[in-house]
Short mmCIF file of C-alpha atoms in Angstrom, two decimals:
data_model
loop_
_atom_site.label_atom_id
_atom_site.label_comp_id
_atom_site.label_asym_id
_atom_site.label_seq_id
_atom_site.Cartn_x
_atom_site.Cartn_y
_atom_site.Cartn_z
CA UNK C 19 -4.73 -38.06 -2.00
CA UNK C 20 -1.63 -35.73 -3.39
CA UNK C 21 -4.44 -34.58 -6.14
CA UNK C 22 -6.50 -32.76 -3.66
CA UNK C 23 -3.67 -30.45 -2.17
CA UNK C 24 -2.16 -29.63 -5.98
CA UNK C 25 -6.15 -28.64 -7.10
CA UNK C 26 -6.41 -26.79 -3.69
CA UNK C 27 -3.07 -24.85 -4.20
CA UNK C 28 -3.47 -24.04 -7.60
CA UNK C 29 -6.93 -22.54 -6.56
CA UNK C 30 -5.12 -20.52 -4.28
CA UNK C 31 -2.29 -19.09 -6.85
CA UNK C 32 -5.56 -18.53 -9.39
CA UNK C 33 -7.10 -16.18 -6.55
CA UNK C 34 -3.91 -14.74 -5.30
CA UNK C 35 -3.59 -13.70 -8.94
CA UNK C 36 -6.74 -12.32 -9.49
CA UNK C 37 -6.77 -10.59 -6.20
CA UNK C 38 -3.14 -8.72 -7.95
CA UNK C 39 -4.68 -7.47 -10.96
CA UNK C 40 -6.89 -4.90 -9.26
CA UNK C 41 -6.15 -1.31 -7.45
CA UNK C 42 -8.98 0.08 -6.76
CA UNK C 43 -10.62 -1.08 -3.09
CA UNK C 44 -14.01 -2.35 -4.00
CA UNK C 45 -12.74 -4.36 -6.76
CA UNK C 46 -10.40 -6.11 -4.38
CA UNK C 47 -13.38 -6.86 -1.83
CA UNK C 48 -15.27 -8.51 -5.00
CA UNK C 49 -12.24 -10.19 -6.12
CA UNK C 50 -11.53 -11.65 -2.47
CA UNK C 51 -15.35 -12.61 -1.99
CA UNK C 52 -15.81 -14.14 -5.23
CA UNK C 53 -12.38 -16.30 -4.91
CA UNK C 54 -13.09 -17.87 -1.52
CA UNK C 55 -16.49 -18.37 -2.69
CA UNK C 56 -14.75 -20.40 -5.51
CA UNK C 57 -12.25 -21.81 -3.89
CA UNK C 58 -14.10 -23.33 -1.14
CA UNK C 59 -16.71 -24.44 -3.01
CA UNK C 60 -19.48 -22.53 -0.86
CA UNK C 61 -22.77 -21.28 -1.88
CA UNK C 62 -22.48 -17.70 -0.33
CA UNK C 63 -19.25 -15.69 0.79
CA UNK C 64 -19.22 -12.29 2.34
CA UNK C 65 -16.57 -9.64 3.51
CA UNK C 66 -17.43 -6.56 5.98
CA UNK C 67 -14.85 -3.56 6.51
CA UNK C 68 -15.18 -2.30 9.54
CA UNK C 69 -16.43 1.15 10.83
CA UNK C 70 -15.94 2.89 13.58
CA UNK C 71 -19.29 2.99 14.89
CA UNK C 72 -19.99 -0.37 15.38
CA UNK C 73 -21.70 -1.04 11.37
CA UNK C 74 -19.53 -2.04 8.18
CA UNK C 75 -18.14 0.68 6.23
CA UNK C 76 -18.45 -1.72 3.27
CA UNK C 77 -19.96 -5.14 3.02
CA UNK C 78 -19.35 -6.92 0.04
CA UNK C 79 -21.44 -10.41 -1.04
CA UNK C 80 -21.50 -13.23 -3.43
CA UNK C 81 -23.72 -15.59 -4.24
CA UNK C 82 -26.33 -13.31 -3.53
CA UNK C 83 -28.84 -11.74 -6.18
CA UNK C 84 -28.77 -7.49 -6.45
CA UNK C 85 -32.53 -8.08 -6.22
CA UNK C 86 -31.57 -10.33 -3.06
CA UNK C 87 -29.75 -7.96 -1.82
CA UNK C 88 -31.29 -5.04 -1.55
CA UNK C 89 -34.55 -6.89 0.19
CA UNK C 90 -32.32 -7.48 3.11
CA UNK C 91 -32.31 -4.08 3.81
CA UNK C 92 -29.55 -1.74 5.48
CA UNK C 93 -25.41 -2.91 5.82
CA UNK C 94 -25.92 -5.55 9.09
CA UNK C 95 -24.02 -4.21 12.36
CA UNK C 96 -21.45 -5.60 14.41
CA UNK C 97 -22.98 -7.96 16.28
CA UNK C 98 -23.23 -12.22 16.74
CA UNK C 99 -20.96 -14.14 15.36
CA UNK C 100 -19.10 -11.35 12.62
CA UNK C 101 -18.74 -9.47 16.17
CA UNK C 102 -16.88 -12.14 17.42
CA UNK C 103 -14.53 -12.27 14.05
CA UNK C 104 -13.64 -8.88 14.46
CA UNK C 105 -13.18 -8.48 18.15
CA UNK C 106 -12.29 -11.27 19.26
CA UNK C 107 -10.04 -11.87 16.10
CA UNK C 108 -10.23 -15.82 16.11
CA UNK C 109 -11.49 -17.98 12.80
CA UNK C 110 -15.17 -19.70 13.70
CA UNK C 111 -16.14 -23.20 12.24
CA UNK C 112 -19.48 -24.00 12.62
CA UNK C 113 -21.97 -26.79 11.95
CA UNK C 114 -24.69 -24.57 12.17
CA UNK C 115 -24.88 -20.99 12.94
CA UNK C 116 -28.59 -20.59 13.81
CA UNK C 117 -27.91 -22.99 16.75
CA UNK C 118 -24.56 -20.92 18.21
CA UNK C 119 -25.55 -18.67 21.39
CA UNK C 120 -24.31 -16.31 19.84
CA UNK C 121 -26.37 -15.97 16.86
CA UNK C 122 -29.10 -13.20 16.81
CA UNK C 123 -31.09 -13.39 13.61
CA UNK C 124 -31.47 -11.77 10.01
CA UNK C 125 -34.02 -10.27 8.20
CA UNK C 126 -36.82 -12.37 6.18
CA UNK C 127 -35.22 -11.51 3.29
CA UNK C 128 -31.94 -13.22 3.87
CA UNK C 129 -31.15 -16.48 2.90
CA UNK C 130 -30.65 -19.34 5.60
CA UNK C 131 -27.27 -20.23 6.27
CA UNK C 132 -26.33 -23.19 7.73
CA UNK C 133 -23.09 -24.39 8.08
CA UNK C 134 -19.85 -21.94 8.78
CA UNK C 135 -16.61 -20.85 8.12
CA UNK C 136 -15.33 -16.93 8.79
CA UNK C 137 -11.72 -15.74 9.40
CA UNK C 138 -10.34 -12.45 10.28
CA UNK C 139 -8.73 -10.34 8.09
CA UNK C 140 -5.53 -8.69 9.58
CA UNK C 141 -3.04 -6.20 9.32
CA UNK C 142 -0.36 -6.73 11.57
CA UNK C 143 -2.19 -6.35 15.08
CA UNK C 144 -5.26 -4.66 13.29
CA UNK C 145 -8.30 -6.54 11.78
CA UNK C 146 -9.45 -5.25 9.12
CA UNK C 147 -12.21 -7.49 7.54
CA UNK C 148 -14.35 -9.80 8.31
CA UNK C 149 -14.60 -12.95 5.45
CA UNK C 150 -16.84 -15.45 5.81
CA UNK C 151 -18.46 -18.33 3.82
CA UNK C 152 -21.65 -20.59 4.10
CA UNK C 153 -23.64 -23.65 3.01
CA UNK C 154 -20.78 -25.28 1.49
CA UNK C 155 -21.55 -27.93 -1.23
CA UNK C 156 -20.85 -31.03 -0.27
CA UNK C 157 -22.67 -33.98 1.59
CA UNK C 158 -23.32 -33.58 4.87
CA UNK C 159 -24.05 -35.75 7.93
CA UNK C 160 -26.32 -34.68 10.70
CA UNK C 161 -24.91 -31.82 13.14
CA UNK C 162 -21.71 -31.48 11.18
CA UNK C 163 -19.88 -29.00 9.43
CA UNK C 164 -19.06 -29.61 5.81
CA UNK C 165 -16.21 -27.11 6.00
CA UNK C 166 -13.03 -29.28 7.14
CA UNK C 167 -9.62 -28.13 8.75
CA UNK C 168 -8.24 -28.26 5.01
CA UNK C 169 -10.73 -25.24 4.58
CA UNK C 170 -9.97 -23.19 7.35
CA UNK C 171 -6.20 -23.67 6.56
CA UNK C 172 -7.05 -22.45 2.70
CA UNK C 173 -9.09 -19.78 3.88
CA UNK C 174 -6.76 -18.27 6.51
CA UNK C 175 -3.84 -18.44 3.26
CA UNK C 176 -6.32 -16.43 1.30
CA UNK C 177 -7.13 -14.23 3.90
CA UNK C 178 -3.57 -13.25 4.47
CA UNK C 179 -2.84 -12.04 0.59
CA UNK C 180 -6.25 -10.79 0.85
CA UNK C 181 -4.90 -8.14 3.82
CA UNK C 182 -2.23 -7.49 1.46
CA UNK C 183 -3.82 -6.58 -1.44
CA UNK C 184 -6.58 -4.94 0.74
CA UNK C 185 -3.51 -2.93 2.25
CA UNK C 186 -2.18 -2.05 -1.03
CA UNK C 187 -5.41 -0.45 -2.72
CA UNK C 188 -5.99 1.51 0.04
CA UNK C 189 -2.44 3.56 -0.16
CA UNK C 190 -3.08 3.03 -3.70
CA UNK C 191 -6.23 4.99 -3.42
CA UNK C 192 -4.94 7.71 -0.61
CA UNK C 193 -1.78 8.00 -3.32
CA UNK C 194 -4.53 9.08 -6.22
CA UNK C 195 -6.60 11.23 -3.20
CA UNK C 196 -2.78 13.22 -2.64
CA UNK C 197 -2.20 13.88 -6.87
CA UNK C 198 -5.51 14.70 -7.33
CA UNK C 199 -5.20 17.14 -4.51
CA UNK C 200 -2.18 18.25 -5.86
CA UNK C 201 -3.50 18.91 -9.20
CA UNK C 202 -6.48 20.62 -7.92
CA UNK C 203 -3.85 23.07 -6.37
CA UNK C 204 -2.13 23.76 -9.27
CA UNK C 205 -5.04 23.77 -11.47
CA UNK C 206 -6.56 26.56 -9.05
CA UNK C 207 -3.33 28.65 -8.89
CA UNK C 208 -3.38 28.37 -12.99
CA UNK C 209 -7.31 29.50 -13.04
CA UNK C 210 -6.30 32.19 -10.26
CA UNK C 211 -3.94 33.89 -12.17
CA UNK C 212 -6.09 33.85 -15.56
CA UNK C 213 -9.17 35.21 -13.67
CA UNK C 214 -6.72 37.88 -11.94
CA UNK C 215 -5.94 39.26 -15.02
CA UNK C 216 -9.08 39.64 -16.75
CA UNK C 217 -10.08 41.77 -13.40
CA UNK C 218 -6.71 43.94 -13.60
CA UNK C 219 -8.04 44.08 -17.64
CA UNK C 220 -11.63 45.20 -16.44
CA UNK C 221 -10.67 47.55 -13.79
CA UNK C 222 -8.37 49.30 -16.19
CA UNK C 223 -10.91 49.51 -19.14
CA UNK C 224 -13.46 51.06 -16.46
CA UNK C 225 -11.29 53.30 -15.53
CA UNK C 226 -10.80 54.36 -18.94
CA UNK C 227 -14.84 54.56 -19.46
CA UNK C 228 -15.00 56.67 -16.74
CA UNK C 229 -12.74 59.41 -17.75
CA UNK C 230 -14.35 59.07 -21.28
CA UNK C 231 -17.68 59.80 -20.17
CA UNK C 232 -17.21 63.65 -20.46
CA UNK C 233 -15.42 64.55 -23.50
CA UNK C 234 -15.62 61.39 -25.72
CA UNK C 235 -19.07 59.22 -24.96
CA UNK C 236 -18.44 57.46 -28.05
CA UNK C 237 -15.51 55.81 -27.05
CA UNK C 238 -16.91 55.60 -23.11
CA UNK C 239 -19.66 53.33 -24.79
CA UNK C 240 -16.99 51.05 -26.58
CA UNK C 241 -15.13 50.70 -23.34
CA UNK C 242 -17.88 49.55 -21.68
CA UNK C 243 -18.74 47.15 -24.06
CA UNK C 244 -15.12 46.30 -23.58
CA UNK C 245 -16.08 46.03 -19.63
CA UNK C 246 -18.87 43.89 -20.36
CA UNK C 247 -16.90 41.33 -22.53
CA UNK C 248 -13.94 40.69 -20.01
CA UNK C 249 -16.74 40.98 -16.99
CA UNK C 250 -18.40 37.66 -19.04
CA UNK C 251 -15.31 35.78 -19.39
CA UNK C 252 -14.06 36.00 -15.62
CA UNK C 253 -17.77 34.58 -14.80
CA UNK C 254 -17.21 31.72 -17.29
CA UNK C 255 -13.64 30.95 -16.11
CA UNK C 256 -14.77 30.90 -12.16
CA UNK C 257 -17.94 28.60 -13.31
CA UNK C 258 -15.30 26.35 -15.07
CA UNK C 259 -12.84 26.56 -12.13
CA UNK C 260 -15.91 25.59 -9.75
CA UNK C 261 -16.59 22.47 -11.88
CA UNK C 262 -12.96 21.64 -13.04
CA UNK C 263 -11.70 21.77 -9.31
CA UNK C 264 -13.93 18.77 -8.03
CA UNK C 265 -12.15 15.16 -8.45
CA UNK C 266 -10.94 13.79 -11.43
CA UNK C 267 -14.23 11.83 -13.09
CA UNK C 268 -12.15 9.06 -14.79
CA UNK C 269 -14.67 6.34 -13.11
CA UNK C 270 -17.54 8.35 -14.08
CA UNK C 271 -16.94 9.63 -17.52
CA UNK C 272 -14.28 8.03 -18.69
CA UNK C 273 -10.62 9.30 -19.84
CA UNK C 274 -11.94 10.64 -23.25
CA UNK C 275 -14.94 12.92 -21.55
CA UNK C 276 -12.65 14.03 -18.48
CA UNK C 277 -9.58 15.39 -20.96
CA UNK C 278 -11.85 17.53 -22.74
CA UNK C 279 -13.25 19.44 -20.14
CA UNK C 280 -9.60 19.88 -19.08
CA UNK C 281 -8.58 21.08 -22.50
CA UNK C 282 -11.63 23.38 -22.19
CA UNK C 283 -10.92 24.61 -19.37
CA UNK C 284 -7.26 25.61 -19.98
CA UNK C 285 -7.89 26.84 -23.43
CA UNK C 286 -10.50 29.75 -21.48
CA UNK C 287 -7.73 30.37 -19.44
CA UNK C 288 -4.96 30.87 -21.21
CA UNK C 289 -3.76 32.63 -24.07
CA UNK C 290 -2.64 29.93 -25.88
CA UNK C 291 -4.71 27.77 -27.65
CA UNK C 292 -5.65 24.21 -26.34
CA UNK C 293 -7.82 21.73 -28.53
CA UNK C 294 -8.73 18.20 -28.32
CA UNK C 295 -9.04 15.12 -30.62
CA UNK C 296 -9.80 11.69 -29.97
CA UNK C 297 -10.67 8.54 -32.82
CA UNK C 298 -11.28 4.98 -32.03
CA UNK C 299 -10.62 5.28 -28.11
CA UNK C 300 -11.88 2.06 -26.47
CA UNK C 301 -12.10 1.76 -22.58
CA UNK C 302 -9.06 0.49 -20.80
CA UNK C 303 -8.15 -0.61 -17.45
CA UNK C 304 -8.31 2.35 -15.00
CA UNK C 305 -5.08 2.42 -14.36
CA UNK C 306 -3.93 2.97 -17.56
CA UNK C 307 -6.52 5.58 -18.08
CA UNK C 308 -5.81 7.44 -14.50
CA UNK C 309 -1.37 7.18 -16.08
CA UNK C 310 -2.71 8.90 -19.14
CA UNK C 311 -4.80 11.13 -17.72
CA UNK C 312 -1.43 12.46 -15.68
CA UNK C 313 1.03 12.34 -18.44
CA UNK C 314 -1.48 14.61 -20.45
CA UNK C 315 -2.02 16.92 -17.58
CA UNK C 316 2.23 16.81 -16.71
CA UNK C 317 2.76 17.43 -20.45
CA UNK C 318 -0.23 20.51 -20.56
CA UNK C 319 1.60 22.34 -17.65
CA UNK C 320 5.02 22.14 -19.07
CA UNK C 321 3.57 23.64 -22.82
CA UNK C 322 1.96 26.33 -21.00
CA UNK C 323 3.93 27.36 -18.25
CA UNK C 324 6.98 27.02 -20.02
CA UNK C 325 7.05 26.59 -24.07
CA UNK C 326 5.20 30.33 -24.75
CA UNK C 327 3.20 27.93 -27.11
CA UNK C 328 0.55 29.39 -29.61
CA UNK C 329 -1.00 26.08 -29.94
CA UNK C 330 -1.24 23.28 -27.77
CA UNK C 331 -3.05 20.17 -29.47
CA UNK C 332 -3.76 16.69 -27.15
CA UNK C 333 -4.95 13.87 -29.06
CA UNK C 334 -5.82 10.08 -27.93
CA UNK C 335 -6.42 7.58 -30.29
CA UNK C 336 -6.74 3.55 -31.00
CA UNK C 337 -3.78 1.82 -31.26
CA UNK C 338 -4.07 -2.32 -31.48
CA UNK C 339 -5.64 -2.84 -27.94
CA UNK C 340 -3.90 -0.51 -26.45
CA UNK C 341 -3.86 3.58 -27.01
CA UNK C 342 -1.12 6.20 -27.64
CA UNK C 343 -1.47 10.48 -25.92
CA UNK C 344 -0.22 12.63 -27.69
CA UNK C 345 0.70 16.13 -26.72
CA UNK C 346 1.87 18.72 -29.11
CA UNK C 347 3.04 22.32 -28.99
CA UNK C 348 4.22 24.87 -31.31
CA UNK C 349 6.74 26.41 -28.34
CA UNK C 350 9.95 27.15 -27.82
CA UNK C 351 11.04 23.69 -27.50
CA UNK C 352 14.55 22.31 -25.80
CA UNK C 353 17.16 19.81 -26.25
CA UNK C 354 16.55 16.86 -24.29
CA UNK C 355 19.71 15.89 -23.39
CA UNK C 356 20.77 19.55 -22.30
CA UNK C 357 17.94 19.20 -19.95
CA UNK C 358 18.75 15.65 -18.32
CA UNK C 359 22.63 17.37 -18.04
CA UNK C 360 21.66 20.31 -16.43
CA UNK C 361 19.41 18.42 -13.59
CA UNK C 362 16.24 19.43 -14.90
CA UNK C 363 13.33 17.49 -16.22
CA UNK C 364 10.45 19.65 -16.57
CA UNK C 365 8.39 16.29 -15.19
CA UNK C 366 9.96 13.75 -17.67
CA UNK C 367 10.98 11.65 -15.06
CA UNK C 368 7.38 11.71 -13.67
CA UNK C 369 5.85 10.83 -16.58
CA UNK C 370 8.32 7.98 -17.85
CA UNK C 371 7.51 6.25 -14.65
CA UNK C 372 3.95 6.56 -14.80
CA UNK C 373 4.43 4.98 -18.47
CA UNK C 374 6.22 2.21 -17.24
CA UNK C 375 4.03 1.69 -14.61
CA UNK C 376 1.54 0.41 -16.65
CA UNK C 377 3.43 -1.37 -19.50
CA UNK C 378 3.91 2.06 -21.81
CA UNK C 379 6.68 4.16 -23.29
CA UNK C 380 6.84 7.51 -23.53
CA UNK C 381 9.02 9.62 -26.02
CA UNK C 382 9.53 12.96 -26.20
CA UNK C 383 10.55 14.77 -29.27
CA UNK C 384 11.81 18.54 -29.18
CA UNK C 385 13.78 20.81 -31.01
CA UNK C 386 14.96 24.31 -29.68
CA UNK C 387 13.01 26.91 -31.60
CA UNK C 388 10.43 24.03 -33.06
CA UNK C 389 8.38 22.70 -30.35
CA UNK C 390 7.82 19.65 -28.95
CA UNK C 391 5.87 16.38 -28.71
CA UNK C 392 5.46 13.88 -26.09
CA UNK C 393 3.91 10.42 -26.78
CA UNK C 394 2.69 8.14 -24.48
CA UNK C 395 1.52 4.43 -25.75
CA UNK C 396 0.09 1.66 -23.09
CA UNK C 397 -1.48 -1.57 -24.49
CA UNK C 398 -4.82 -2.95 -24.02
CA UNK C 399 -6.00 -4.63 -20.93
#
């Protein structure tokens, strides 16, 4: 008998774990469904987020084929029995769910479930999931439930962390909405200023055309070529503002893809120099990527805001399993420790937390008069 409850809890500490290793919202959901799946030995689980308009805002399954899935059709609403989880925020154990009163049908496509467990999922006062299970595997007699008391109890522990770490991601996520935001700010004001001053260039050299025109048409003509010229790099820094200025495309291309459109971007808009290198890069968790994304982009602002750099050089490359940023500049450079005395830390602070954040260091290197270099290392996933 004492076996059962030591296999049941260490179940629960391998899915409480597993739960903690992801950030981002929809992992989570998977990583909830997939453990009570597991963990109650079941042969489907499920997990709806609420809406506000009575339907799920996300519904996340297991057990269930993508081909499965998308036969069923549309995200199911809030009615029947999940309903009753989320309104009337009480756990429902059930021998058989086609037989309750409250049941109200699926579509052909769906798989028959048969016996029952679902729990609310809630935050303080506030439910914010649904998670359910059915058809577990076990023997069953006639008219009864496999899913015991035991269950329930295991499920409603899970469900708890689960509204934790559900909790979590989503400030987690609304944290990365806020720096992104931020970033797009900055990055616009940086963009404004660049395209600003190819206009006050253009206006100028126009003006100059025009009171060429008369007495020296020869150089009137190379003005206007002039005019052209600047005319054709605002357009290209406003098309690569309008592009760089949507979110942050670390999910979609990847931390190697996104920093060089950055680099790009910056090197049309300022008068420094900004190049990219990369060698070896493999894929790594996305919080590491997102920490080294930020560093880079902390690290670019300081060179060219502040260092009156000629050159600015950002490199990522392989490193064991993990992967070291570099950020270089040919500025001005300072003396660390005059900065931490005087209060300042042109972002250092920033970015050592986000290095430590995820398991990394960061160093800087500078020298007044000689530059500087700030390296950031995280290890592999």
């Amino acid at each position: 008998m004492s076996q059962g409850p030591r296999s049941g809890l260490a179940a629960v500490s391998s899915a409480l774990l597993a739960m903690s290793r992801h950030l981002e919202v929809r992992d989570v959901l998977k990583t909830i469904v997939a453990s009570a799946r597991e963990l109650l030995d079941a042969q489907y689980a499920a997990l709806g987020v609420p809406d506000d308009h009575g339907g799920f805002a996300q519904f996340v399954v297991d057990g269930v084929s993508d081909a499965q899935w998308k036969a069923i059709g549309p995200l199911p609403r809030q009615h029947g029995i999940l309903a009753a989880m989320l309104h009337e925020a009480r756990p429902e154990r059930l021998a058989d769910v086609r037989k309750d009163p409250r049941f109200e049908g699926w579509p052909s496509a769906h798989p028959e479930l048969a016996d029952f467990l679902g729990l609310p999922i809630r935050d303080g006062d506030e439910v914010i999931g649904a998670l359910f299970l059915a058809n577990k595997n076990c023997p069953k007699r006639e008219g009864s439930c496999g899913f015991t008391e035991e269950d329930e109890a295991l499920l409603g522990i899970l469900a708890q962390h689960a509204a934790i770490a559900l909790t979590n991601a989503r400030l987690y996520e609304r944290s990365r909405e806020l720096t992104i935001a931020e970033e797009r700010s900055r990055l616009a004001h940086e963009l404004h200023d660049a395209v600003s001053q190819k206009l006050f260039s253009l206006r100028l050299t126009a003006q100059a055309a025009a009171a060429l025109v008369d007495r020296d048409p020869a150089r009137a003509k190379g003005e206007l070529h002039q005019v052209a010229a600047l005319a054709a790099e605002a357009a290209d820094e406003l098309r690569a503002a309008v592009v760089e200025l949507r979110p942050a495309a670390l999910d979609e291309d990847g931390l190697i893809a996104t920093l060089r459109t950055q680099t790009q971007v910056l090197d049309r808009a300022h008068t420094a120099r900004v190049t990219f290198t990369s060698g070896g890069f493999r894929a790594l968790p996305a919080a590491q990527e997102e920490a080294l994304l930020r560093v880079a982009q902390e690290a670019l602002h300081n060179a060219l805001r502040h260092s009156g750099a000629d050159h600015v050089d950002v490199s990522v490359e392989r490193r064991g399993c993990g992967a070291v940023l570099r950020v270089t500049d040919d500025g001005s450079g300072f003396d660390p420790k005059a900065v931490r005395r005087a209060g300042r830390h042109l972002g250092l602070v920033s970015m050592r937390d986000r290095a430590s954040g995820v398991g990394g260091t960061l160093t800087v290197e500078s020298v007044p008069g000689k530059g500087t270099t700030i390296e950031m290392e995280v290890p592999g996933g």
